[in-house]
Structure formats: C-alpha cells, structure tokens
Amino acid sequence: MTEKRLDPWGRGDIEDYGNLFKEFGIEPFDKYREKFQENRYVRRGIIFGQRDYGRIADAIEKKKRYAMMTGLMPSGKFHFGHKMVADQIIWYQGKGADTFICSADLEATVVRDVAPEIARKTAVEEYLTNYVALGLTEKNLTFWFQSDYVVPYYRFRDRLSKKVTLNELKGIYGDDLTTGKLFSAITQAADILHPQLKEFGGPRPTIVPVGADQDPHIRLTRDLAARFQGEYGFFPPSSTYHKFMRGLNGGKMSSSDPSSYISLTEEPETAKKKIMSSKTGGRATVKEQKELGGIPEQCMVYEMLVYHLVDSDKELEQVYSNCKTGGRICGECKKICAEKLALFLKEHQKRRKEASKTVEKILEKRKHGTGC
Ligand code: TRP
Ligand code: SF4
C-alpha cells in the first residue's frame, strides 16, 4: 500500500476532512470558533483546521505584531472559490496583520505550464484587482511576484535548500517530484518565512491561510523554520485550512472547467443561468420535494449561499429548515439565489472599475522594493 499523501499540485479534491486530523496532525479549529465568530468562514466551520493558531489568536487579541502571508496561483479566472481566500486575507489585514501576498507566477510557469507574461497579467487583472474590489488596501501590504522580488529573499531561498535532502522531499511530495516542483516547494518555504527576516520586519508569528492540499508545503516550511531557528529566530508559521467549495455540478470546482464555477467578472446574466442549471439537493418532482424535503447538504445553490451570499445565520437557517421540510421548491430557491448573485456581481464589477488606482499603488510600491 502506498503511503497517504496530500498533493499540492494535484486535483485538490479532498474526500474526508476529518481524516486530516489523524493522518497529518492538523488540529481542529473548534477552540477558536467562538472567539472569531464574526468571520463567516470560521462561524460556519468552513475554516476547519489549524496548526499553532494560538499564537495568532493571541496576537490579534493583544494587538501584537504578526504577519499574514499567502500566495495566489495565477492560472485562470478568479472565481468564488478564490473569493473565500481573498476574504480571509482582507479580514487579517483589517485585524492589523502585516500583509504579504505573492503571485506564484514562477510556480505557475514551471509546474502548471502557464506562460510567464500570462501568469503576471492574470495575477494583476484577475487576482489583485478582485482583491482590491473586495476590500484589500495598500496599507501594511507587501505584494510581489515570485519572479522578480528583492535580493535578500533569493539569498534566503537558496540557503533553505541546504537543510533539506532530496529523499526527504520525495517522502513529502512523492516519487514524481520534478525539478520544477522541487524549486516551487523551496520557493514557497521562502515565501512563508522571509517576512521574518530582519530585512522584512523580523521574527513574528505568521499565519498562512490555505486549502488543506497545501499542507505538505506547510509541514516542510515548519521543519525548515525549526532547522534555521538558531540562526534567524523564526516562529514556526501557523496555518489554517478551509474546505473547498464544490463545483456547480457537484464535482470539483476547477479553473479549467468554466461550467464548474462562476467568476467574479462573469456577466450577471450568464451567472444567473449557471445558478439555474446547478446541481441541487432537490427531488425528482415537486410532489416528492414537498413530501420528503430537499437535501441542502448536497445542493450547490445552498453552498453558494453559505459561503458567500447570505451573511445572516438566521436567514440561512430558515433556508435550511424550509428546504429540509419541503417548504421550499428548487426553482424558486434558485431564482432567489440568482438574483442575490447578480446584485453582488453588478456591485463588485463597479468596484473593480474603481480599483485600478489602488492596484497601481500596490504595484508601484513593489517597484521600490522593500528598502533592502
Ligand atoms: N502553491 C500555492 C498554490 O498552488 C501558491 C503559493 C505560493 C502559496 N507561495 C505560497 C500559498 C505561500 C501559500 C503560501 O495555490
Ligand atoms: Fe437547494 Fe434550495 Fe432546492 Fe433546497 S430548495 S435543494 S436549498 S435549491
């Protein structure tokens, strides 16, 4: 039997989230749920796991210095699955984090075959612009492209390679480890740890919000942090893990399959149609639905409401119980969801138009480097 692995370059669908606790030592997020209820993803259990979150909870509560770092993979349209990560980034920025965001354009090129210019364009037009329209500001923000950062970062990245063996990397990533993957893994460790170098603000707790598929990178990075602890005084990075939204047809939400997602630049009318043809948890006939009730747990329309479109728990509970008891019919329900979505998209797309100034400022700041 082969050993169980999470594949950060794989299809990203995880069957059993509970297993991750036993299998990889990810801790449940439950302990912190009460404290950070205001965050919809926390409140609804979408952020389900963590490593070393205590340090971050403490920093937020006592207003101590800490950093938030995560990377975006610029390999397609920015959709509602990505919005969940953006909302988390923005939440931490609002909670005083020194915010570090990298465009993983090198990784996109060497592992995912995206041409370098396309990766950069996607990072700006899809990711950064949508982040800003969702609320990201230039305050306390460092944004960079993996492909053109500043010298101390590269020097550090290369030094990391000294304390990890090839066999160890094969153990983490499997035998099909390619040179591109190897470089991407070390680069990601540098992404996560370098904010703690003196040139970038010095040692401080760092939170990395990711999908569970990225946990192999987190484990490697935490090991490296320990191995270089004496030299740099690193705090091992903390992480949280979220459940991915499923695709509109119930399978994986994937940038390479436009029928599986709604992008944030989607025409509102097209988006509505996509909702109307999504997989629901409804029964074959209205009669059956009234008798047996629907299954919201299996409904992609409901999932959209949970993740994005209904912030009030009361309203959501009502949808849930009405669905369960047969008081809600899918046709109507989809229409309501489609309207909410169209409204959100119209407003969001207006905000995108106003985002360009801030995006420019963020990119401008990057040109001046970080003063080192
Ligand atoms: N590997 C990540 C992905 O595929 C992108 C990434 C690069 C990243 N550097 C990072 C994520 C640092 C978190 C932290 O999406
Ligand atoms: Fe989904 Fe709504 Fe149908 Fe329930 S009534 S299964 S929530 S579409």
Short mmCIF file of C-alpha atoms and ligand atoms in Angstrom, two decimals:
data_model
loop_
_atom_site.label_atom_id
_atom_site.label_comp_id
_atom_site.label_asym_id
_atom_site.label_seq_id
_atom_site.Cartn_x
_atom_site.Cartn_y
_atom_site.Cartn_z
CA MET A 1 0.00 0.00 0.00
CA THR A 2 1.28 3.44 -0.79
CA GLU A 3 1.51 5.98 1.94
CA LYS A 4 -1.28 8.57 2.08
CA ARG A 5 -0.27 11.96 0.70
CA LEU A 6 -1.79 15.33 0.09
CA ASP A 7 -0.82 16.59 -3.34
CA PRO A 8 -0.33 20.36 -3.58
CA TRP A 9 -0.15 20.09 -7.36
CA GLY A 10 -2.99 17.65 -7.72
CA ARG A 11 -6.69 17.96 -8.34
CA GLY A 12 -7.32 19.44 -4.95
CA ASP A 13 -10.35 17.39 -4.01
CA ILE A 14 -10.29 16.02 -0.52
CA GLU A 15 -12.76 13.34 0.37
CA ASP A 16 -12.61 13.22 4.10
CA TYR A 17 -11.62 16.32 6.00
CA GLY A 18 -11.89 14.54 9.36
CA ASN A 19 -9.14 12.17 8.30
CA LEU A 20 -6.65 15.01 8.02
CA PHE A 21 -6.57 15.34 11.79
CA LYS A 22 -5.50 11.73 12.31
CA GLU A 23 -3.42 11.39 9.24
CA PHE A 24 -1.39 14.59 9.24
CA GLY A 25 -1.76 16.09 12.69
CA ILE A 26 -3.81 19.09 11.62
CA GLU A 27 -5.72 20.33 14.68
CA PRO A 28 -9.42 21.21 14.65
CA PHE A 29 -10.24 24.91 14.58
CA ASP A 30 -13.13 24.47 17.08
CA LYS A 31 -11.35 26.02 20.07
CA TYR A 32 -11.15 29.38 18.31
CA ARG A 33 -14.54 29.39 16.70
CA GLU A 34 -16.30 31.23 19.47
CA LYS A 35 -13.66 33.93 19.60
CA PHE A 36 -13.71 34.73 15.88
CA GLN A 37 -17.40 34.18 15.18
CA GLU A 38 -17.63 37.46 13.30
CA ASN A 39 -15.81 35.71 10.45
CA ARG A 40 -18.37 33.86 8.35
CA TYR A 41 -15.96 31.11 7.32
CA VAL A 42 -14.99 30.50 10.93
CA ARG A 43 -18.56 30.63 12.18
CA ARG A 44 -19.77 28.12 9.60
CA GLY A 45 -16.96 25.63 10.08
CA ILE A 46 -15.54 26.24 6.60
CA ILE A 47 -12.21 27.02 8.24
CA PHE A 48 -11.97 23.66 9.94
CA GLY A 49 -8.32 23.09 10.80
CA GLN A 50 -5.19 24.83 12.03
CA ARG A 51 -1.63 24.47 13.19
CA ASP A 52 -0.37 26.66 16.04
CA TYR A 53 -3.25 29.11 15.77
CA GLY A 54 -2.97 30.00 19.47
CA ARG A 55 -0.12 32.34 18.69
CA ILE A 56 -2.17 34.18 16.10
CA ALA A 57 -5.29 34.39 18.27
CA ASP A 58 -3.10 35.88 20.97
CA ALA A 59 -1.51 38.42 18.61
CA ILE A 60 -4.90 39.51 17.31
CA GLU A 61 -6.40 39.81 20.77
CA LYS A 62 -3.48 41.61 22.36
CA LYS A 63 -2.78 43.65 19.24
CA LYS A 64 0.77 42.34 18.99
CA ARG A 65 2.71 42.38 15.75
CA TYR A 66 2.10 39.47 13.43
CA ALA A 67 2.10 38.75 9.74
CA MET A 68 -0.30 37.14 7.30
CA MET A 69 1.22 35.53 4.25
CA THR A 70 -0.33 33.67 1.39
CA GLY A 71 0.20 33.08 -2.29
CA LEU A 72 -2.07 33.13 -5.30
CA MET A 73 -1.80 30.75 -8.22
CA PRO A 74 -2.35 32.86 -11.35
CA SER A 75 -3.59 30.15 -13.65
CA GLY A 76 -7.09 31.13 -14.71
CA LYS A 77 -10.20 33.07 -13.88
CA PHE A 78 -10.77 34.35 -10.36
CA HIS A 79 -13.90 32.55 -9.13
CA PHE A 80 -15.94 32.22 -5.96
CA GLY A 81 -13.61 29.54 -4.62
CA HIS A 82 -10.81 32.11 -4.71
CA LYS A 83 -13.02 34.76 -3.16
CA MET A 84 -13.05 32.77 0.06
CA VAL A 85 -9.26 33.12 0.35
CA ALA A 86 -9.41 36.81 -0.58
CA ASP A 87 -11.98 37.44 2.16
CA GLN A 88 -9.65 35.82 4.69
CA ILE A 89 -6.67 37.89 3.58
CA ILE A 90 -8.72 41.06 3.86
CA TRP A 91 -10.01 40.04 7.26
CA TYR A 92 -6.46 39.65 8.59
CA GLN A 93 -5.42 42.94 7.06
CA GLY A 94 -8.30 44.52 8.95
CA LYS A 95 -7.04 42.79 12.09
CA GLY A 96 -3.70 44.56 11.84
CA ALA A 97 -1.59 41.90 10.11
CA ASP A 98 1.49 42.90 8.16
CA THR A 99 0.06 41.52 4.95
CA PHE A 100 2.26 39.63 2.47
CA ILE A 101 0.83 38.33 -0.79
CA CYS A 102 2.83 36.71 -3.50
CA SER A 103 1.94 35.90 -7.05
CA ALA A 104 3.13 32.31 -7.55
CA ASP A 105 3.89 33.06 -11.17
CA LEU A 106 7.14 31.10 -11.15
CA GLU A 107 5.28 28.07 -9.88
CA ALA A 108 2.53 28.61 -12.49
CA THR A 109 5.18 28.58 -15.20
CA VAL A 110 7.38 25.71 -14.05
CA VAL A 111 4.69 23.37 -12.71
CA ARG A 112 1.48 24.37 -14.48
CA ASP A 113 2.77 25.41 -17.90
CA VAL A 114 1.40 28.95 -17.83
CA ALA A 115 3.46 31.34 -19.98
CA PRO A 116 5.29 33.91 -17.82
CA GLU A 117 3.55 37.01 -19.29
CA ILE A 118 0.14 35.40 -18.98
CA ALA A 119 0.80 34.50 -15.35
CA ARG A 120 1.73 38.08 -14.48
CA LYS A 121 -1.25 39.51 -16.32
CA THR A 122 -3.60 37.06 -14.62
CA ALA A 123 -2.13 37.88 -11.21
CA VAL A 124 -2.89 41.57 -11.69
CA GLU A 125 -6.12 41.60 -13.68
CA GLU A 126 -7.81 38.64 -12.10
CA TYR A 127 -6.41 38.34 -8.59
CA LEU A 128 -5.11 41.70 -7.43
CA THR A 129 -7.94 43.70 -8.99
CA ASN A 130 -10.58 41.45 -7.47
CA TYR A 131 -8.82 41.52 -4.09
CA VAL A 132 -8.95 45.31 -4.12
CA ALA A 133 -12.59 45.34 -5.23
CA LEU A 134 -13.32 43.02 -2.31
CA GLY A 135 -11.59 45.37 0.14
CA LEU A 136 -7.81 44.88 0.09
CA THR A 137 -5.91 48.15 0.55
CA GLU A 138 -2.27 49.13 0.17
CA LYS A 139 -1.95 49.58 3.93
CA ASN A 140 0.68 47.30 5.51
CA LEU A 141 0.74 45.35 2.28
CA THR A 142 3.70 43.81 0.50
CA PHE A 143 2.81 42.26 -2.83
CA TRP A 144 5.39 40.60 -5.03
CA PHE A 145 5.87 38.30 -7.97
CA GLN A 146 7.94 35.21 -7.23
CA SER A 147 9.69 36.01 -10.50
CA ASP A 148 11.01 39.44 -9.55
CA TYR A 149 11.48 40.03 -5.88
CA VAL A 150 14.40 41.51 -3.96
CA VAL A 151 17.83 40.04 -3.29
CA PRO A 152 17.57 39.04 0.40
CA TYR A 153 14.60 36.84 -0.48
CA TYR A 154 16.52 34.87 -3.10
CA ARG A 155 19.59 34.60 -0.95
CA PHE A 156 17.43 33.14 1.78
CA ARG A 157 15.57 30.80 -0.56
CA ASP A 158 18.83 29.30 -1.76
CA ARG A 159 20.08 28.88 1.76
CA LEU A 160 16.97 26.90 2.68
CA SER A 161 17.99 24.22 0.22
CA LYS A 162 20.98 23.42 2.42
CA LYS A 163 18.88 21.87 5.16
CA VAL A 164 16.53 19.59 3.28
CA THR A 165 17.52 16.39 1.50
CA LEU A 166 16.21 15.07 -1.78
CA ASN A 167 14.95 11.94 -0.07
CA GLU A 168 13.01 13.99 2.37
CA LEU A 169 11.37 15.94 -0.44
CA LYS A 170 10.49 12.70 -2.21
CA GLY A 171 8.96 11.48 1.03
CA ILE A 172 6.75 14.55 1.19
CA TYR A 173 5.86 15.01 -2.47
CA GLY A 174 6.14 11.52 -3.91
CA ASP A 175 8.44 9.93 -6.44
CA ASP A 176 7.15 12.02 -9.32
CA LEU A 177 8.86 15.05 -7.80
CA THR A 178 10.20 17.07 -10.71
CA THR A 179 12.87 19.74 -10.61
CA GLY A 180 10.14 22.36 -11.13
CA LYS A 181 8.19 21.06 -8.13
CA LEU A 182 11.33 20.95 -6.05
CA PHE A 183 12.09 24.60 -6.78
CA SER A 184 8.48 25.57 -6.15
CA ALA A 185 8.46 23.87 -2.76
CA ILE A 186 11.59 25.66 -1.59
CA THR A 187 10.32 28.94 -3.05
CA GLN A 188 7.09 28.54 -1.15
CA ALA A 189 9.02 27.98 2.10
CA ALA A 190 10.89 31.21 1.37
CA ASP A 191 7.59 32.97 0.62
CA ILE A 192 6.28 31.96 4.02
CA LEU A 193 9.39 32.52 6.15
CA HIS A 194 11.08 35.56 4.65
CA PRO A 195 8.72 38.11 6.28
CA GLN A 196 10.54 37.10 9.48
CA LEU A 197 13.98 38.05 8.15
CA LYS A 198 15.28 41.30 9.60
CA GLU A 199 15.06 42.99 6.18
CA PHE A 200 11.31 42.33 6.15
CA GLY A 201 10.32 43.11 9.72
CA GLY A 202 11.98 40.41 11.82
CA PRO A 203 10.67 37.34 13.65
CA ARG A 204 6.95 37.42 14.39
CA PRO A 205 4.04 35.00 14.32
CA THR A 206 2.85 34.40 10.77
CA ILE A 207 -0.48 32.99 9.69
CA VAL A 208 -0.82 31.22 6.34
CA PRO A 209 -4.45 30.57 5.33
CA VAL A 210 -4.57 27.77 2.75
CA GLY A 211 -6.54 24.84 1.42
CA ALA A 212 -5.56 21.53 3.01
CA ASP A 213 -3.86 20.42 -0.22
CA GLN A 214 -1.10 22.93 0.62
CA ASP A 215 -0.33 21.29 3.96
CA PRO A 216 2.73 19.37 2.68
CA HIS A 217 4.35 22.77 1.99
CA ILE A 218 3.36 23.98 5.44
CA ARG A 219 4.94 20.94 7.10
CA LEU A 220 8.15 21.34 5.14
CA THR A 221 8.26 25.03 5.98
CA ARG A 222 7.68 24.43 9.67
CA ASP A 223 10.52 21.89 9.70
CA LEU A 224 12.79 24.34 7.94
CA ALA A 225 11.83 27.08 10.40
CA ALA A 226 12.98 24.80 13.22
CA ARG A 227 16.24 23.90 11.47
CA PHE A 228 17.11 27.56 10.93
CA GLN A 229 15.71 28.67 14.27
CA GLY A 230 19.11 29.27 15.85
CA GLU A 231 20.20 31.49 13.04
CA TYR A 232 17.08 33.53 12.38
CA GLY A 233 14.88 33.12 15.49
CA PHE A 234 11.84 32.09 13.47
CA PHE A 235 8.41 31.44 14.87
CA PRO A 236 7.16 28.30 13.14
CA PRO A 237 4.45 29.53 10.76
CA SER A 238 0.84 28.95 11.82
CA SER A 239 -1.77 27.85 9.32
CA THR A 240 -5.48 27.45 8.83
CA TYR A 241 -7.23 25.09 6.43
CA HIS A 242 -10.53 25.67 4.69
CA LYS A 243 -12.96 23.37 2.94
CA PHE A 244 -13.09 23.99 -0.77
CA MET A 245 -16.36 24.94 -2.37
CA ARG A 246 -17.58 22.25 -4.69
CA GLY A 247 -18.18 22.96 -8.37
CA LEU A 248 -21.63 23.93 -9.66
CA ASN A 249 -22.20 20.42 -10.95
CA GLY A 250 -21.24 18.82 -7.65
CA GLY A 251 -17.70 17.81 -8.67
CA LYS A 252 -14.51 19.74 -8.26
CA MET A 253 -14.51 23.49 -8.85
CA SER A 254 -11.77 23.91 -11.39
CA SER A 255 -10.37 26.88 -13.29
CA SER A 256 -10.03 24.67 -16.33
CA ASP A 257 -13.77 23.91 -16.46
CA PRO A 258 -15.88 27.10 -16.77
CA SER A 259 -19.10 25.16 -16.20
CA SER A 260 -17.89 24.32 -12.70
CA TYR A 261 -17.53 27.88 -11.43
CA ILE A 262 -18.80 31.43 -11.59
CA SER A 263 -16.07 34.01 -11.96
CA LEU A 264 -16.24 37.44 -10.37
CA THR A 265 -16.16 39.05 -13.80
CA GLU A 266 -18.93 36.83 -15.15
CA GLU A 267 -21.80 38.66 -16.88
CA PRO A 268 -24.59 38.73 -14.28
CA GLU A 269 -26.99 37.18 -16.79
CA THR A 270 -24.64 34.28 -17.52
CA ALA A 271 -24.07 33.82 -13.81
CA LYS A 272 -27.81 33.58 -13.23
CA LYS A 273 -28.09 30.91 -15.89
CA LYS A 274 -25.30 28.96 -14.26
CA ILE A 275 -27.15 29.02 -10.96
CA MET A 276 -30.37 27.92 -12.64
CA SER A 277 -28.62 24.86 -14.06
CA SER A 278 -26.57 23.97 -10.96
CA LYS A 279 -26.84 20.68 -9.16
CA THR A 280 -29.29 20.95 -6.28
CA GLY A 281 -30.31 18.65 -3.48
CA GLY A 282 -33.88 18.66 -4.76
CA ARG A 283 -36.12 15.66 -5.51
CA ALA A 284 -37.26 14.48 -8.92
CA THR A 285 -40.70 16.07 -8.69
CA VAL A 286 -42.27 18.95 -6.81
CA LYS A 287 -44.64 16.47 -5.19
CA GLU A 288 -41.77 14.40 -3.85
CA GLN A 289 -39.97 17.52 -2.71
CA LYS A 290 -43.00 18.61 -0.71
CA GLU A 291 -43.29 15.19 0.87
CA LEU A 292 -39.68 14.35 1.55
CA GLY A 293 -37.95 17.74 1.62
CA GLY A 294 -34.71 18.60 -0.13
CA ILE A 295 -31.11 17.83 0.85
CA PRO A 296 -29.30 21.16 1.29
CA GLU A 297 -26.05 19.34 2.14
CA GLN A 298 -25.93 18.13 -1.45
CA CYS A 299 -27.00 21.39 -3.03
CA MET A 300 -24.55 23.68 -4.80
CA VAL A 301 -27.01 26.56 -4.67
CA TYR A 302 -27.15 26.25 -0.91
CA GLU A 303 -23.36 26.10 -0.81
CA MET A 304 -23.19 29.42 -2.63
CA LEU A 305 -25.50 30.93 -0.02
CA VAL A 306 -23.44 29.51 2.85
CA TYR A 307 -20.06 30.64 1.54
CA HIS A 308 -20.95 33.96 0.01
CA LEU A 309 -24.45 35.23 -0.40
CA VAL A 310 -26.16 35.05 3.00
CA ASP A 311 -24.36 36.59 5.90
CA SER A 312 -27.20 36.34 8.40
CA ASP A 313 -27.26 32.99 10.19
CA LYS A 314 -30.95 33.39 10.88
CA GLU A 315 -31.78 33.79 7.21
CA LEU A 316 -29.59 30.83 6.34
CA GLU A 317 -31.20 28.62 8.97
CA GLN A 318 -34.56 29.47 7.53
CA VAL A 319 -33.49 28.40 4.05
CA TYR A 320 -32.09 25.20 5.52
CA SER A 321 -35.13 24.21 7.51
CA ASN A 322 -37.57 25.22 4.78
CA CYS A 323 -35.64 23.10 2.33
CA LYS A 324 -35.49 20.12 4.68
CA THR A 325 -39.18 20.21 5.45
CA GLY A 326 -40.31 20.55 1.86
CA GLY A 327 -41.48 24.12 2.18
CA ARG A 328 -39.02 25.34 -0.44
CA ILE A 329 -39.02 24.41 -4.09
CA CYS A 330 -35.77 24.42 -6.05
CA GLY A 331 -36.97 26.54 -8.96
CA GLU A 332 -37.94 29.40 -6.67
CA CYS A 333 -34.92 28.96 -4.47
CA LYS A 334 -32.54 29.09 -7.41
CA LYS A 335 -34.20 32.26 -8.65
CA ILE A 336 -33.70 33.95 -5.30
CA CYS A 337 -30.06 32.88 -5.23
CA ALA A 338 -29.53 34.02 -8.83
CA GLU A 339 -30.91 37.47 -8.01
CA LYS A 340 -28.67 37.85 -4.98
CA LEU A 341 -25.71 36.77 -7.04
CA ALA A 342 -26.45 39.14 -9.92
CA LEU A 343 -26.75 42.01 -7.48
CA PHE A 344 -23.43 41.13 -5.86
CA LEU A 345 -21.71 40.83 -9.24
CA LYS A 346 -23.02 44.16 -10.50
CA GLU A 347 -21.75 45.96 -7.43
CA HIS A 348 -18.50 44.07 -7.41
CA GLN A 349 -17.85 44.85 -11.06
CA LYS A 350 -18.44 48.52 -10.37
CA ARG A 351 -15.90 48.34 -7.56
CA ARG A 352 -13.46 46.61 -9.92
CA LYS A 353 -13.58 49.67 -12.17
CA GLU A 354 -12.70 51.86 -9.22
CA ALA A 355 -9.92 49.52 -8.09
CA SER A 356 -7.30 50.48 -10.65
CA LYS A 357 -5.79 53.35 -8.66
CA THR A 358 -5.15 51.16 -5.64
CA VAL A 359 -3.83 48.36 -7.81
CA GLU A 360 -1.37 50.80 -9.38
CA LYS A 361 -0.25 51.98 -5.97
CA ILE A 362 0.34 48.41 -4.83
CA LEU A 363 2.38 47.63 -7.93
CA GLU A 364 4.26 50.91 -7.68
CA LYS A 365 5.28 50.18 -4.10
CA ARG A 366 6.63 46.84 -5.30
CA LYS A 367 8.96 48.58 -7.75
CA HIS A 368 10.67 50.41 -4.95
CA GLY A 369 11.25 47.08 -3.27
CA THR A 370 11.15 46.85 0.48
CA GLY A 371 14.01 49.16 1.23
CA CYS A 372 16.66 46.49 1.03
N1 TRP B 1 1.32 26.78 -4.11
C1 TRP B 1 0.22 27.70 -3.92
C2 TRP B 1 -0.94 27.29 -4.82
O1 TRP B 1 -0.83 26.40 -5.62
C3 TRP B 1 0.63 29.13 -4.17
C4 TRP B 1 1.64 29.65 -3.18
C5 TRP B 1 2.90 30.07 -3.47
C6 TRP B 1 1.46 29.85 -1.79
N2 TRP B 1 3.52 30.53 -2.36
C7 TRP B 1 2.69 30.42 -1.32
C8 TRP B 1 0.42 29.61 -0.89
C9 TRP B 1 2.86 30.72 0.02
C10 TRP B 1 0.61 29.92 0.45
C11 TRP B 1 1.83 30.47 0.90
O2 TRP B 1 -2.01 27.86 -4.73
FE1 SF4 B 2 -31.09 23.55 -2.81
FE2 SF4 B 2 -32.93 25.39 -2.47
FE3 SF4 B 2 -33.51 23.11 -3.71
FE4 SF4 B 2 -33.08 23.13 -1.12
S1 SF4 B 2 -34.76 24.15 -2.19
S2 SF4 B 2 -32.25 21.66 -2.57
S3 SF4 B 2 -31.50 24.69 -0.94
S4 SF4 B 2 -32.11 24.69 -4.43
#
